[in-house]
mmCIF file of C-alpha atoms in Angstrom:
data_model
loop_
_atom_site.group_PDB
_atom_site.id
_atom_site.type_symbol
_atom_site.label_atom_id
_atom_site.label_comp_id
_atom_site.label_asym_id
_atom_site.label_seq_id
_atom_site.Cartn_x
_atom_site.Cartn_y
_atom_site.Cartn_z
ATOM 1 C CA MET U 30 0.000 0.000 0.000
ATOM 2 C CA TYR U 31 1.287 3.435 -0.895
ATOM 3 C CA LEU U 32 0.353 6.960 0.049
ATOM 4 C CA ASP U 33 -0.669 9.368 -2.698
ATOM 5 C CA LEU U 34 -0.818 13.164 -2.437
ATOM 6 C CA SER U 35 -4.381 13.152 -1.183
ATOM 7 C CA GLY U 36 -3.488 10.888 1.731
ATOM 8 C CA GLU U 37 -5.481 7.935 0.379
ATOM 9 C CA LYS U 38 -4.060 4.425 0.255
ATOM 10 C CA ILE U 39 -3.469 2.921 -3.156
ATOM 11 C CA ALA U 40 -2.403 -0.666 -3.783
ATOM 12 C CA ASN U 41 0.249 -1.733 -6.295
ATOM 13 C CA ILE U 42 1.586 1.705 -7.127
ATOM 14 C CA GLU U 43 5.218 2.659 -6.626
ATOM 15 C CA ASN U 44 6.270 6.141 -5.608
ATOM 16 C CA VAL U 45 9.438 6.965 -7.543
ATOM 17 C CA LEU U 46 11.899 9.842 -7.213
ATOM 18 C CA VAL U 47 14.031 10.617 -10.289
ATOM 19 C CA LEU U 48 17.016 12.912 -9.722
ATOM 20 C CA GLN U 49 18.854 14.632 -12.560
ATOM 21 C CA GLY U 50 22.560 15.392 -12.630
ATOM 22 C CA GLY U 51 23.840 18.947 -12.430
ATOM 23 C CA GLY U 52 26.895 19.458 -10.224
ATOM 24 C CA SER U 53 26.192 21.903 -7.418
ATOM 25 C CA LEU U 54 22.584 22.166 -8.645
ATOM 26 C CA GLY U 55 22.077 18.831 -6.890
ATOM 27 C CA ALA U 56 21.450 20.879 -3.748
ATOM 28 C CA PHE U 57 18.065 21.717 -5.318
ATOM 29 C CA GLY U 58 17.227 17.988 -5.259
ATOM 30 C CA CYS U 59 18.185 17.903 -1.585
ATOM 31 C CA GLY U 60 15.533 20.524 -0.895
ATOM 32 C CA VAL U 61 12.963 18.613 -2.934
ATOM 33 C CA TYR U 62 13.595 15.471 -0.911
ATOM 34 C CA LYS U 63 13.210 17.425 2.336
ATOM 35 C CA ALA U 64 9.754 18.485 1.176
ATOM 36 C CA LEU U 65 8.740 14.926 0.238
ATOM 37 C CA VAL U 66 9.733 13.748 3.722
ATOM 38 C CA LYS U 67 7.826 16.622 5.283
ATOM 39 C CA HIS U 68 4.681 15.530 3.430
ATOM 40 C CA HIS U 69 5.187 11.872 4.496
ATOM 41 C CA LEU U 70 5.581 10.603 0.949
ATOM 42 C CA ASP U 71 7.153 7.168 1.186
ATOM 43 C CA LEU U 72 9.379 6.302 -1.759
ATOM 44 C CA ASP U 73 9.731 2.810 -3.203
ATOM 45 C CA LEU U 74 12.410 3.526 -5.792
ATOM 46 C CA ILE U 75 14.959 6.313 -6.204
ATOM 47 C CA ALA U 76 16.921 6.701 -9.422
ATOM 48 C CA GLY U 77 19.639 9.195 -10.204
ATOM 49 C CA THR U 78 22.619 9.957 -12.336
ATOM 50 C CA SER U 79 25.670 12.127 -11.669
ATOM 51 C CA ILE U 80 25.047 14.315 -8.601
ATOM 52 C CA GLY U 81 21.491 12.957 -8.618
ATOM 53 C CA GLY U 82 22.985 9.496 -8.173
ATOM 54 C CA ILE U 83 25.040 10.716 -5.215
ATOM 55 C CA ASN U 84 21.910 12.203 -3.638
ATOM 56 C CA ALA U 85 20.003 8.963 -4.253
ATOM 57 C CA ALA U 86 22.726 6.810 -2.705
ATOM 58 C CA ILE U 87 22.849 8.970 0.431
ATOM 59 C CA ILE U 88 19.059 8.822 0.810
ATOM 60 C CA VAL U 89 18.778 5.046 0.389
ATOM 61 C CA GLY U 90 21.944 4.183 2.312
ATOM 62 C CA SER U 91 21.585 6.856 4.968
ATOM 63 C CA ARG U 92 23.380 6.168 8.248
ATOM 64 C CA ASN U 93 20.629 8.194 9.912
ATOM 65 C CA LYS U 94 17.781 5.740 9.403
ATOM 66 C CA ASP U 95 15.196 8.055 10.916
ATOM 67 C CA ARG U 96 16.127 11.296 9.126
ATOM 68 C CA PRO U 97 17.893 10.705 5.817
ATOM 69 C CA ASP U 98 16.769 14.169 4.717
ATOM 70 C CA GLU U 99 18.799 15.760 7.513
ATOM 71 C CA LEU U 100 21.849 13.669 6.625
ATOM 72 C CA LEU U 101 21.587 14.642 2.960
ATOM 73 C CA GLU U 102 21.451 18.299 3.917
ATOM 74 C CA GLU U 103 24.498 17.823 6.160
ATOM 75 C CA PHE U 104 26.366 16.436 3.149
ATOM 76 C CA TRP U 105 25.602 19.530 1.089
ATOM 77 C CA LEU U 106 26.473 21.910 3.884
ATOM 78 C CA GLU U 107 29.780 20.095 4.362
ATOM 79 C CA LEU U 108 30.586 20.532 0.683
ATOM 80 C CA SER U 109 29.767 24.229 0.897
ATOM 81 C CA GLU U 110 31.847 24.689 4.048
ATOM 82 C CA ASN U 111 34.869 23.351 2.165
ATOM 83 C CA PHE U 112 34.406 25.792 -0.685
ATOM 84 C CA VAL U 113 37.541 27.920 -1.045
ATOM 85 C CA ASN U 114 36.650 31.583 -1.129
ATOM 86 C CA ASN U 115 39.236 33.061 -3.471
ATOM 87 C CA ASP U 116 38.660 36.672 -2.417
ATOM 88 C CA LYS U 117 42.002 36.437 -0.664
ATOM 89 C CA PHE U 118 43.640 35.734 -4.027
ATOM 90 C CA PHE U 119 41.538 37.832 -6.365
ATOM 91 C CA ASP U 120 38.739 40.152 -5.303
ATOM 92 C CA PHE U 121 36.104 40.633 -7.984
ATOM 93 C CA SER U 122 34.415 43.292 -5.874
ATOM 94 C CA ARG U 123 37.247 45.787 -6.268
ATOM 95 C CA PRO U 124 37.386 47.892 -9.437
ATOM 96 C CA ASN U 125 39.782 46.224 -11.844
ATOM 97 C CA LEU U 126 40.198 45.477 -15.524
ATOM 98 C CA MET U 127 38.902 41.900 -15.218
ATOM 99 C CA LYS U 128 35.693 42.987 -13.504
ATOM 100 C CA GLN U 129 35.166 45.708 -16.092
ATOM 101 C CA PHE U 130 35.684 43.155 -18.849
ATOM 102 C CA TYR U 131 32.945 40.899 -17.508
ATOM 103 C CA GLU U 132 30.562 43.757 -16.865
ATOM 104 C CA ASN U 133 31.024 45.337 -20.285
ATOM 105 C CA PHE U 134 31.489 42.354 -22.589
ATOM 106 C CA VAL U 135 30.475 39.037 -21.005
ATOM 107 C CA TYR U 136 27.404 40.141 -19.017
ATOM 108 C CA PRO U 137 26.613 43.617 -20.320
ATOM 109 C CA LEU U 138 23.490 45.571 -19.482
ATOM 110 C CA HIS U 139 21.499 46.306 -22.630
ATOM 111 C CA ASN U 140 20.080 49.777 -23.214
ATOM 112 C CA ASN U 141 16.480 48.614 -22.989
ATOM 113 C CA ASP U 142 17.304 46.799 -19.744
ATOM 114 C CA MET U 143 18.796 49.966 -18.283
ATOM 115 C CA ILE U 144 15.699 51.946 -19.114
ATOM 116 C CA ALA U 145 13.190 49.321 -17.966
ATOM 117 C CA ASN U 146 14.706 48.002 -14.764
ATOM 118 C CA TYR U 147 18.279 49.031 -14.160
ATOM 119 C CA VAL U 148 18.404 48.015 -10.487
ATOM 120 C CA GLU U 149 17.110 44.498 -11.106
ATOM 121 C CA MET U 150 19.372 43.919 -14.094
ATOM 122 C CA LYS U 151 22.380 45.241 -12.183
ATOM 123 C CA LYS U 152 21.604 42.773 -9.405
ATOM 124 C CA GLY U 153 21.469 39.927 -11.915
ATOM 125 C CA GLN U 154 24.767 41.016 -13.439
ATOM 126 C CA GLN U 155 26.481 40.998 -10.058
ATOM 127 C CA ILE U 156 25.060 37.565 -9.207
ATOM 128 C CA LYS U 157 26.406 36.176 -12.473
ATOM 129 C CA ILE U 158 29.832 37.655 -11.805
ATOM 130 C CA LYS U 159 29.819 36.124 -8.325
ATOM 131 C CA GLN U 160 28.905 32.740 -9.826
ATOM 132 C CA LEU U 161 31.800 33.116 -12.221
ATOM 133 C CA GLU U 162 34.094 33.830 -9.286
ATOM 134 C CA SER U 163 32.817 30.689 -7.564
ATOM 135 C CA PHE U 164 33.513 28.681 -10.710
ATOM 136 C CA PHE U 165 37.083 29.965 -10.778
ATOM 137 C CA SER U 166 37.446 28.876 -7.155
ATOM 138 C CA SER U 167 36.229 25.344 -7.901
ATOM 139 C CA ALA U 168 38.411 25.127 -11.001
ATOM 140 C CA ALA U 169 41.548 26.322 -9.220
ATOM 141 C CA PHE U 170 41.176 24.761 -5.773
ATOM 142 C CA GLY U 171 38.565 22.023 -6.115
ATOM 143 C CA ASN U 172 36.738 20.968 -2.971
ATOM 144 C CA GLU U 173 38.641 18.635 -0.681
ATOM 145 C CA LYS U 174 35.442 16.773 0.270
ATOM 146 C CA PHE U 175 34.570 16.065 -3.355
ATOM 147 C CA PHE U 176 37.373 16.561 -5.884
ATOM 148 C CA LYS U 177 40.941 17.839 -6.034
ATOM 149 C CA PRO U 178 43.008 19.198 -8.924
ATOM 150 C CA ARG U 179 45.440 16.622 -10.234
ATOM 151 C CA TRP U 180 48.244 19.161 -10.275
ATOM 152 C CA PHE U 181 48.292 19.471 -6.471
ATOM 153 C CA SER U 182 51.719 18.513 -5.139
ATOM 154 C CA GLU U 183 50.251 15.731 -2.973
ATOM 155 C CA TYR U 184 49.808 13.660 -6.155
ATOM 156 C CA ALA U 185 53.458 13.922 -7.211
ATOM 157 C CA ALA U 186 54.462 10.676 -5.523
ATOM 158 C CA SER U 187 51.339 8.604 -6.299
ATOM 159 C CA ASP U 188 50.461 9.674 -9.852
ATOM 160 C CA PRO U 189 52.844 8.075 -12.389
ATOM 161 C CA GLU U 190 51.842 10.667 -15.023
ATOM 162 C CA TYR U 191 52.119 13.660 -12.702
ATOM 163 C CA PHE U 192 55.103 15.106 -14.583
ATOM 164 C CA THR U 193 53.743 14.259 -18.057
ATOM 165 C CA PRO U 194 50.489 16.255 -18.286
ATOM 166 C CA MET U 195 50.343 15.753 -22.055
ATOM 167 C CA LYS U 196 49.197 12.188 -21.248
ATOM 168 C CA TRP U 197 46.463 13.230 -18.837
ATOM 169 C CA THR U 198 42.899 12.119 -19.564
ATOM 170 C CA TYR U 199 41.448 13.966 -16.571
ATOM 171 C CA LEU U 200 42.245 17.054 -14.510
ATOM 172 C CA TYR U 201 40.375 16.420 -11.261
ATOM 173 C CA ASP U 202 40.414 13.442 -8.927
ATOM 174 C CA HIS U 203 36.987 12.844 -7.373
ATOM 175 C CA LYS U 204 38.053 9.913 -5.206
ATOM 176 C CA PRO U 205 38.036 12.201 -2.103
ATOM 177 C CA LEU U 206 34.263 11.777 -2.418
ATOM 178 C CA ILE U 207 34.634 8.167 -1.201
ATOM 179 C CA LYS U 208 35.948 9.206 2.199
ATOM 180 C CA THR U 209 33.246 11.846 2.520
ATOM 181 C CA LEU U 210 30.442 9.426 1.631
ATOM 182 C CA ASP U 211 31.666 6.864 4.165
ATOM 183 C CA ARG U 212 30.294 9.145 6.868
ATOM 184 C CA TYR U 213 26.879 9.290 5.222
ATOM 185 C CA ILE U 214 26.284 5.906 3.566
ATOM 186 C CA ASP U 215 25.893 2.462 5.100
ATOM 187 C CA TYR U 216 26.697 0.309 2.083
ATOM 188 C CA ASP U 217 25.068 -2.734 3.680
ATOM 189 C CA LYS U 218 21.769 -1.028 2.883
ATOM 190 C CA LEU U 219 22.676 -0.927 -0.821
ATOM 191 C CA ARG U 220 22.582 -4.633 -1.534
ATOM 192 C CA PRO U 221 19.978 -7.174 -2.653
ATOM 193 C CA GLY U 222 17.700 -8.507 0.044
ATOM 194 C CA VAL U 223 17.382 -5.306 2.084
ATOM 195 C CA ASN U 224 13.724 -4.858 1.312
ATOM 196 C CA SER U 225 12.996 -2.279 4.011
ATOM 197 C CA ASN U 226 14.824 0.377 1.984
ATOM 198 C CA PRO U 227 13.797 2.009 -1.296
ATOM 199 C CA ARG U 228 15.287 0.434 -4.378
ATOM 200 C CA LEU U 229 18.290 2.375 -5.696
ATOM 201 C CA ILE U 230 19.147 2.715 -9.381
ATOM 202 C CA LEU U 231 22.246 4.546 -10.619
ATOM 203 C CA THR U 232 23.170 5.011 -14.263
ATOM 204 C CA ALA U 233 26.461 5.339 -16.120
ATOM 205 C CA VAL U 234 27.773 4.744 -19.651
ATOM 206 C CA ASN U 235 30.440 2.374 -20.950
ATOM 207 C CA VAL U 236 33.268 4.515 -22.344
ATOM 208 C CA LEU U 237 34.249 1.935 -24.959
ATOM 209 C CA ASP U 238 30.889 0.965 -26.477
ATOM 210 C CA SER U 239 28.523 3.796 -25.395
ATOM 211 C CA LYS U 240 26.091 1.320 -23.840
ATOM 212 C CA ALA U 241 24.159 2.153 -20.699
ATOM 213 C CA LEU U 242 25.328 0.723 -17.395
ATOM 214 C CA ILE U 243 22.651 0.213 -14.750
ATOM 215 C CA PHE U 244 23.549 -0.325 -11.090
ATOM 216 C CA ASP U 245 20.522 -1.709 -9.240
ATOM 217 C CA SER U 246 20.534 -2.389 -5.487
ATOM 218 C CA PHE U 247 17.946 -5.173 -5.995
ATOM 219 C CA LYS U 248 20.380 -7.003 -8.273
ATOM 220 C CA GLN U 249 23.888 -6.157 -7.025
ATOM 221 C CA GLN U 250 25.827 -4.668 -4.156
ATOM 222 C CA ILE U 251 26.181 -0.942 -4.793
ATOM 223 C CA GLU U 252 29.683 0.163 -3.811
ATOM 224 C CA SER U 253 31.575 3.428 -3.786
ATOM 225 C CA LYS U 254 32.989 2.678 -7.256
ATOM 226 C CA HIS U 255 29.466 2.732 -8.691
ATOM 227 C CA ILE U 256 28.795 6.133 -7.143
ATOM 228 C CA LEU U 257 32.095 7.419 -8.548
ATOM 229 C CA ALA U 258 31.121 5.993 -11.939
ATOM 230 C CA THR U 259 27.715 7.666 -12.088
ATOM 231 C CA SER U 260 29.374 11.020 -11.275
ATOM 232 C CA ALA U 261 32.445 10.630 -13.525
ATOM 233 C CA TYR U 262 31.524 13.401 -15.933
ATOM 234 C CA PRO U 263 34.345 13.833 -18.464
ATOM 235 C CA LEU U 264 33.487 17.444 -19.330
ATOM 236 C CA TYR U 265 34.039 18.256 -15.664
ATOM 237 C CA ASN U 266 37.404 16.599 -16.315
ATOM 238 C CA PHE U 267 36.755 13.662 -13.962
ATOM 239 C CA PRO U 268 38.324 10.259 -14.738
ATOM 240 C CA TRP U 269 36.499 7.182 -15.937
ATOM 241 C CA ILE U 270 36.012 4.468 -13.311
ATOM 242 C CA GLU U 271 36.643 0.759 -13.828
ATOM 243 C CA VAL U 272 33.526 -0.811 -12.304
ATOM 244 C CA GLU U 273 34.565 -4.332 -13.235
ATOM 245 C CA LYS U 274 37.454 -5.812 -15.164
ATOM 246 C CA GLY U 275 37.564 -4.137 -18.581
ATOM 247 C CA VAL U 276 34.417 -2.067 -18.017
ATOM 248 C CA PHE U 277 35.161 1.649 -17.799
ATOM 249 C CA ALA U 278 32.333 4.001 -16.879
ATOM 250 C CA TRP U 279 31.539 7.672 -17.298
ATOM 251 C CA ASP U 280 28.642 9.738 -15.980
ATOM 252 C CA GLY U 281 25.206 8.475 -17.078
ATOM 253 C CA GLY U 282 24.195 12.028 -17.982
ATOM 254 C CA LEU U 283 26.083 11.569 -21.255
ATOM 255 C CA LEU U 284 23.256 9.284 -22.417
ATOM 256 C CA SER U 285 20.332 10.642 -20.439
ATOM 257 C CA ASN U 286 20.292 13.093 -17.564
ATOM 258 C CA THR U 287 16.842 11.835 -16.533
ATOM 259 C CA PRO U 288 16.951 8.071 -15.771
ATOM 260 C CA LEU U 289 13.215 7.429 -16.101
ATOM 261 C CA ARG U 290 13.521 4.770 -18.795
ATOM 262 C CA GLU U 291 15.741 2.766 -16.453
ATOM 263 C CA VAL U 292 13.023 2.970 -13.794
ATOM 264 C CA LEU U 293 10.420 1.557 -16.191
ATOM 265 C CA ASP U 294 12.780 -1.226 -17.276
ATOM 266 C CA ALA U 295 13.623 -2.136 -13.685
ATOM 267 C CA SER U 296 10.016 -2.475 -12.566
ATOM 268 C CA PRO U 297 7.984 -3.009 -15.729
ATOM 269 C CA VAL U 298 4.653 -4.242 -14.351
ATOM 270 C CA ILE U 299 3.949 -2.004 -11.338
ATOM 271 C CA ASP U 300 2.196 1.312 -11.954
ATOM 272 C CA LYS U 301 3.997 4.429 -10.774
ATOM 273 C CA ASN U 302 3.743 7.934 -9.430
ATOM 274 C CA ILE U 303 6.858 9.807 -10.538
ATOM 275 C CA PHE U 304 8.439 12.797 -8.799
ATOM 276 C CA LEU U 305 10.895 14.181 -11.332
ATOM 277 C CA VAL U 306 13.460 16.770 -10.234
ATOM 278 C CA GLU U 307 14.536 19.026 -13.083
ATOM 279 C CA ASN U 308 17.776 20.871 -12.446
ATOM 280 C CA TYR U 309 17.738 22.126 -16.031
ATOM 281 C CA PRO U 310 14.448 23.735 -17.121
ATOM 282 C CA LYS U 311 12.992 22.697 -20.468
ATOM 283 C CA ALA U 312 11.238 25.983 -21.179
ATOM 284 C CA VAL U 313 12.296 29.618 -20.807
ATOM 285 C CA ASP U 314 10.472 32.884 -21.446
ATOM 286 C CA ALA U 315 13.014 34.706 -23.606
ATOM 287 C CA LEU U 316 15.747 34.123 -26.161
ATOM 288 C CA PRO U 317 19.385 34.405 -25.067
ATOM 289 C CA GLY U 318 20.743 37.967 -25.108
ATOM 290 C CA ASN U 319 24.444 37.265 -25.691
ATOM 291 C CA ILE U 320 26.936 34.481 -26.409
ATOM 292 C CA ALA U 321 27.237 33.492 -22.734
ATOM 293 C CA GLU U 322 23.464 33.067 -22.528
ATOM 294 C CA VAL U 323 23.454 31.130 -25.811
ATOM 295 C CA HIS U 324 25.891 28.583 -24.360
ATOM 296 C CA HIS U 325 23.889 28.449 -21.150
ATOM 297 C CA ARG U 326 20.626 27.749 -22.967
ATOM 298 C CA ALA U 327 22.260 25.115 -25.174
ATOM 299 C CA ARG U 328 23.616 23.420 -22.036
ATOM 300 C CA ASP U 329 20.164 23.422 -20.446
ATOM 301 C CA ILE U 330 18.600 21.833 -23.523
ATOM 302 C CA ILE U 331 21.255 19.116 -23.631
ATOM 303 C CA PHE U 332 20.613 18.140 -20.001
ATOM 304 C CA SER U 333 16.872 18.834 -19.800
ATOM 305 C CA ASP U 334 14.298 16.077 -19.412
ATOM 306 C CA LYS U 335 13.500 14.244 -22.653
ATOM 307 C CA THR U 336 11.337 11.450 -21.293
ATOM 308 C CA GLU U 337 7.984 12.710 -22.573
ATOM 309 C CA HIS U 338 8.055 10.002 -25.252
ATOM 310 C CA ASN U 339 8.691 7.306 -22.620
ATOM 311 C CA ILE U 340 5.682 8.512 -20.646
ATOM 312 C CA LYS U 341 3.417 8.481 -23.712
ATOM 313 C CA MET U 342 4.655 5.041 -24.736
ATOM 314 C CA SER U 343 4.033 3.570 -21.267
ATOM 315 C CA ARG U 344 0.404 4.665 -21.572
ATOM 316 C CA VAL U 345 0.089 3.373 -25.131
ATOM 317 C CA ILE U 346 1.571 -0.001 -24.155
ATOM 318 C CA THR U 347 -0.852 -0.231 -21.241
ATOM 319 C CA ARG U 348 -3.794 0.246 -23.613
ATOM 320 C CA TYR U 349 -2.392 -2.373 -25.994
ATOM 321 C CA LEU U 350 -1.942 -4.856 -23.157
ATOM 322 C CA ASP U 351 -5.491 -4.252 -21.962
ATOM 323 C CA PHE U 352 -6.692 -5.038 -25.486
ATOM 324 C CA ILE U 353 -4.529 -8.176 -25.627
ATOM 325 C CA GLU U 354 -6.007 -9.231 -22.283
ATOM 326 C CA GLU U 355 -9.532 -8.925 -23.685
ATOM 327 C CA LEU U 356 -8.618 -10.957 -26.751
ATOM 328 C CA TYR U 357 -6.862 -13.581 -24.666
ATOM 329 C CA GLN U 358 -9.886 -14.094 -22.452
ATOM 330 C CA ILE U 359 -12.023 -14.572 -25.557
ATOM 331 C CA PHE U 360 -9.441 -17.089 -26.795
ATOM 332 C CA GLU U 361 -9.428 -19.048 -23.514
ATOM 333 C CA ASN U 362 -13.213 -19.139 -23.345
ATOM 334 C CA ASN U 363 -13.369 -20.529 -26.864
ATOM 335 C CA ALA U 364 -10.179 -22.622 -27.042
ATOM 336 C CA ASP U 365 -12.097 -25.882 -27.470
ATOM 337 C CA LYS U 366 -14.127 -24.483 -30.363
ATOM 338 C CA LEU U 367 -11.047 -23.213 -32.212
ATOM 339 C CA GLN U 368 -9.684 -26.760 -32.614
ATOM 340 C CA LEU U 369 -6.061 -25.633 -32.460
ATOM 341 C CA ASP U 370 -3.289 -28.188 -31.967
ATOM 342 C CA LYS U 371 -1.588 -28.428 -28.569
ATOM 343 C CA ASN U 372 1.651 -26.783 -29.751
ATOM 344 C CA THR U 373 -0.183 -23.711 -31.042
ATOM 345 C CA LEU U 374 -2.218 -23.436 -27.847
ATOM 346 C CA SER U 375 0.919 -23.744 -25.716
ATOM 347 C CA LYS U 376 2.747 -21.128 -27.800
ATOM 348 C CA ILE U 377 -0.092 -18.603 -27.474
ATOM 349 C CA ARG U 378 -0.298 -19.142 -23.721
ATOM 350 C CA ARG U 379 3.483 -18.758 -23.281
ATOM 351 C CA LYS U 380 3.498 -15.498 -25.232
ATOM 352 C CA TYR U 381 0.562 -14.135 -23.267
ATOM 353 C CA LYS U 382 2.216 -15.006 -19.970
ATOM 354 C CA LYS U 383 5.462 -13.327 -21.018
ATOM 355 C CA TYR U 384 3.779 -10.126 -22.201
ATOM 356 C CA HIS U 385 1.514 -10.028 -19.173
ATOM 357 C CA GLU U 386 4.347 -10.553 -16.653
ATOM 358 C CA ASP U 387 7.112 -8.512 -18.294
ATOM 359 C CA HIS U 388 5.280 -5.333 -19.298
ATOM 360 C CA GLY U 389 2.375 -3.130 -18.442
ATOM 361 C CA ALA U 390 3.537 -0.526 -15.922
ATOM 362 C CA GLU U 391 1.684 2.735 -16.368
ATOM 363 C CA ILE U 392 2.781 6.135 -15.123
ATOM 364 C CA LYS U 393 -0.312 7.214 -13.217
ATOM 365 C CA GLU U 394 0.965 10.657 -12.253
ATOM 366 C CA ILE U 395 4.146 12.599 -12.921
ATOM 367 C CA TYR U 396 5.047 15.606 -10.798
ATOM 368 C CA TYR U 397 7.659 17.877 -12.361
ATOM 369 C CA ILE U 398 9.627 19.838 -9.786
ATOM 370 C CA SER U 399 11.698 22.269 -11.840
ATOM 371 C CA ARG U 400 14.366 24.690 -10.742
ATOM 372 C CA ASP U 401 13.656 28.288 -11.719
ATOM 373 C CA GLU U 402 16.422 30.412 -13.248
ATOM 374 C CA MET U 403 16.132 34.070 -12.440
ATOM 375 C CA TYR U 404 19.742 34.742 -13.416
ATOM 376 C CA PRO U 405 20.871 32.014 -15.845
ATOM 377 C CA HIS U 406 24.604 31.414 -15.912
ATOM 378 C CA ILE U 407 26.716 28.814 -17.720
ATOM 379 C CA PHE U 408 28.844 28.119 -14.621
ATOM 380 C CA GLU U 409 26.025 27.907 -12.074
ATOM 381 C CA ASN U 410 26.485 24.141 -11.713
ATOM 382 C CA ALA U 411 30.039 24.642 -10.385
ATOM 383 C CA ASP U 412 29.113 27.089 -7.620
ATOM 384 C CA PHE U 413 29.545 25.350 -4.249
ATOM 385 C CA SER U 414 29.643 28.565 -2.218
ATOM 386 C CA PRO U 415 27.678 28.400 1.068
ATOM 387 C CA ASP U 416 25.127 31.065 0.126
ATOM 388 C CA THR U 417 24.357 29.387 -3.192
ATOM 389 C CA ILE U 418 24.018 25.878 -1.734
ATOM 390 C CA LYS U 419 21.698 27.080 1.027
ATOM 391 C CA GLU U 420 19.595 29.020 -1.477
ATOM 392 C CA LEU U 421 19.342 25.978 -3.773
ATOM 393 C CA ILE U 422 18.199 23.748 -0.889
ATOM 394 C CA LYS U 423 15.592 26.300 0.113
ATOM 395 C CA SER U 424 14.343 26.813 -3.436
ATOM 396 C CA GLY U 425 14.059 23.045 -3.970
ATOM 397 C CA GLU U 426 12.018 22.659 -0.817
ATOM 398 C CA ASP U 427 9.798 25.648 -1.656
ATOM 399 C CA LYS U 428 9.187 24.482 -5.228
ATOM 400 C CA ALA U 429 8.333 20.931 -4.139
ATOM 401 C CA ASN U 430 5.949 22.239 -1.495
ATOM 402 C CA LYS U 431 4.146 24.296 -4.149
ATOM 403 C CA VAL U 432 3.856 21.336 -6.531
ATOM 404 C CA ILE U 433 2.571 19.030 -3.807
ATOM 405 C CA GLN U 434 0.058 21.564 -2.481
ATOM 406 C CA ALA U 435 -1.203 22.311 -5.994
ATOM 407 C CA HIS U 436 -1.882 18.641 -6.691
ATOM 408 C CA LYS U 437 -3.493 18.060 -3.319
ATOM 409 C CA HIS U 438 -6.173 20.594 -4.240
ATOM 410 C CA GLU U 439 -6.906 19.145 -7.668
#
């Protein structure tokens, strides 16, 4: 029995949380999960890729069995506390040529903006410049709880290619994440047979053949290497991860940043309510105003949710299966009259059983919880500064509360 948004009990329906990737934007998903817990929405399956996979693993494997939402928030606050504020090295707030360059050429104020709402546009410009500063901090210093630059001197003795950077295939080592996650995840909870926990699904992609890799806690022990694999995004300059001999994995977001198809494949006969966290909005109100905004919008489209077809097809397949069921019952009630040989009868019955048992899940409801972008910025997903992380958590919780309340009153 499962609880829907109205508080009524519904049998044979799974509540599913799908978490997109998005670097520091994963803090938005943390806020969404806090809201789901607040509204007593029990989850049966959680799927994620990239930072969404990290969030999902912390939720399912939480060492705080009573309050996984609090532990997830602690994780994000710890990341933000280890953000290196580079004001001590380069202060963007002081007048200088670099700041003037970004104000005048990268994020300029347009004449019509200045006339219509100069104060608001100036605020947006300054926020974007601060996000850029935060990106520079992450790029230069990393985050010791998550990833470290490969050029740090501590790697000189352990990295055989340290002094030959022309051979490098990655710039940042995200193995420090393992030590951090050990304080948050009980890996015994991420193995087959632990039925009291939600099912966990993480996605990655095979570097050599481009095929999807699915890590499913109902089928295998999820380990730290699988979490590293789902977050090994090459365009963040993270390394591939060998998840088994000869199988090298990159971030699942390269194939799909919204692992809904994997959810349907994993549990193909149980109907579902889906809570889908969108870190990258599909729709915007205005065209980009400059090259920086063009790249930002293109990035959002690449990583936005593209599962609408999957949702439509699940409903179409359900209708087809209902029709097959009607025909099959007619067949069974008239099998003697049809005078079919035993082999034909057996073949029809085997096919019906296979189709009936292996397919048929319908998405009953899908709740999109989408992050709003007041001040879009291409580097916003690399901003781990404390103020930004706290604001993302709050906005995720607020947006989820609004979505849940709106559907409760339908």
